[in-house]
Amino acid sequence: MAAARAAAAPFSLREELRNFVRRGEIQAALDKVDPALLAARPELRFRLKQQQLIELIRTDRVDEALQFAQQELAPACGDVAELLQDLEETMALLVFK
């Protein structure tokens, strides 16, 4: 019985994270994720932060979105061209605001 609960724990955490993201509560999702996992998987951290940027844009917090992109996402891109391109495409959403 305890083994079944232990096996279910990662799935319940995944579901909880998925629900946070669906509700636009990205920081709450980031707070739940093990920091070691984010350190080991920088693209996961980038994708969650990218979604956080999308939520800022979606809620018309343009100045905050610009600052967030410069301080959080641009440095996270590093030399990875794909991430930089994804950031640029996300920033293009501002055109529609």
CSV table of C-alpha atoms in Angstrom, one decimal:
chain,number,residue,atom,x,y,z
A,1,MET,CA,0.0,0.0,0.0
A,2,ALA,CA,2.8,2.4,0.9
A,3,ALA,CA,4.6,1.6,-2.4
A,4,ALA,CA,1.4,2.5,-4.3
A,5,ARG,CA,1.2,5.8,-2.6
A,6,ALA,CA,4.9,6.5,-3.3
A,7,ALA,CA,4.4,5.7,-6.9
A,8,ALA,CA,1.4,7.9,-7.1
A,9,ALA,CA,3.1,10.9,-5.5
A,10,PRO,CA,5.0,11.9,-8.7
A,11,PHE,CA,1.8,11.7,-10.7
A,12,SER,CA,-0.1,13.8,-8.2
A,13,LEU,CA,2.7,16.4,-8.2
A,14,ARG,CA,2.6,16.4,-12.0
A,15,GLU,CA,-1.2,17.0,-12.0
A,16,GLU,CA,-0.8,19.8,-9.4
A,17,LEU,CA,1.9,21.4,-11.6
A,18,ARG,CA,-0.3,21.0,-14.7
A,19,ASN,CA,-3.2,22.7,-12.9
A,20,PHE,CA,-1.0,25.6,-11.8
A,21,VAL,CA,0.1,26.1,-15.4
A,22,ARG,CA,-3.4,25.9,-16.7
A,23,ARG,CA,-4.5,28.6,-14.3
A,24,GLY,CA,-1.6,30.8,-15.2
A,25,GLU,CA,0.0,30.4,-11.8
A,26,ILE,CA,3.5,29.8,-13.1
A,27,GLN,CA,5.4,31.0,-10.1
A,28,ALA,CA,3.4,28.6,-7.9
A,29,ALA,CA,4.4,25.8,-10.2
A,30,LEU,CA,8.1,26.9,-10.1
A,31,ASP,CA,7.9,27.0,-6.3
A,32,LYS,CA,6.7,23.3,-6.2
A,33,VAL,CA,9.4,22.0,-8.6
A,34,ASP,CA,12.6,20.7,-6.9
A,35,PRO,CA,15.3,23.3,-7.5
A,36,ALA,CA,17.8,20.4,-8.3
A,37,LEU,CA,15.5,19.4,-11.2
A,38,LEU,CA,15.4,22.9,-12.6
A,39,ALA,CA,19.2,23.1,-12.3
A,40,ALA,CA,19.6,19.8,-14.1
A,41,ARG,CA,17.1,20.7,-16.8
A,42,PRO,CA,17.6,24.4,-17.7
A,43,GLU,CA,15.2,24.1,-20.7
A,44,LEU,CA,12.4,23.1,-18.3
A,45,ARG,CA,13.1,26.2,-16.3
A,46,PHE,CA,13.2,28.3,-19.4
A,47,ARG,CA,9.8,26.9,-20.7
A,48,LEU,CA,8.1,27.6,-17.4
A,49,LYS,CA,9.6,31.2,-17.3
A,50,GLN,CA,8.5,31.6,-20.9
A,51,GLN,CA,5.0,30.7,-19.9
A,52,GLN,CA,5.2,33.2,-17.1
A,53,LEU,CA,6.1,35.8,-19.7
A,54,ILE,CA,3.1,34.8,-21.8
A,55,GLU,CA,0.9,35.3,-18.8
A,56,LEU,CA,2.3,38.8,-18.2
A,57,ILE,CA,1.6,39.7,-21.8
A,58,ARG,CA,-1.8,38.1,-21.7
A,59,THR,CA,-2.8,40.2,-18.7
A,60,ASP,CA,-1.5,43.4,-20.3
A,61,ARG,CA,1.4,43.9,-17.9
A,62,VAL,CA,3.6,45.0,-20.8
A,63,ASP,CA,6.3,46.9,-18.8
A,64,GLU,CA,6.6,44.0,-16.3
A,65,ALA,CA,6.8,41.6,-19.3
A,66,LEU,CA,9.7,43.6,-20.9
A,67,GLN,CA,11.6,43.7,-17.6
A,68,PHE,CA,11.0,40.0,-16.9
A,69,ALA,CA,12.2,39.1,-20.4
A,70,GLN,CA,15.4,41.1,-20.0
A,71,GLN,CA,16.2,39.9,-16.5
A,72,GLU,CA,15.0,36.3,-16.4
A,73,LEU,CA,14.7,34.9,-19.9
A,74,ALA,CA,17.4,36.6,-22.0
A,75,PRO,CA,20.2,35.4,-19.7
A,76,ALA,CA,18.6,31.9,-19.6
A,77,CYS,CA,19.0,31.6,-23.4
A,78,GLY,CA,22.8,31.7,-23.3
A,79,ASP,CA,24.2,30.5,-26.6
A,80,VAL,CA,21.2,28.3,-27.4
A,81,ALA,CA,19.8,29.7,-30.7
A,82,GLU,CA,16.6,27.8,-30.4
A,83,LEU,CA,15.7,29.3,-27.0
A,84,LEU,CA,16.6,32.8,-28.2
A,85,GLN,CA,14.4,32.3,-31.2
A,86,ASP,CA,11.5,31.1,-29.0
A,87,LEU,CA,12.0,34.2,-26.8
A,88,GLU,CA,11.8,36.5,-29.8
A,89,GLU,CA,8.6,34.7,-31.0
A,90,THR,CA,7.1,35.1,-27.5
A,91,MET,CA,8.0,38.8,-27.5
A,92,ALA,CA,6.3,39.2,-30.8
A,93,LEU,CA,3.0,38.7,-28.9
A,94,LEU,CA,3.5,42.3,-27.6
A,95,VAL,CA,2.6,43.5,-31.2
A,96,PHE,CA,-1.0,42.4,-30.6
A,97,LYS,CA,-1.4,44.4,-27.4
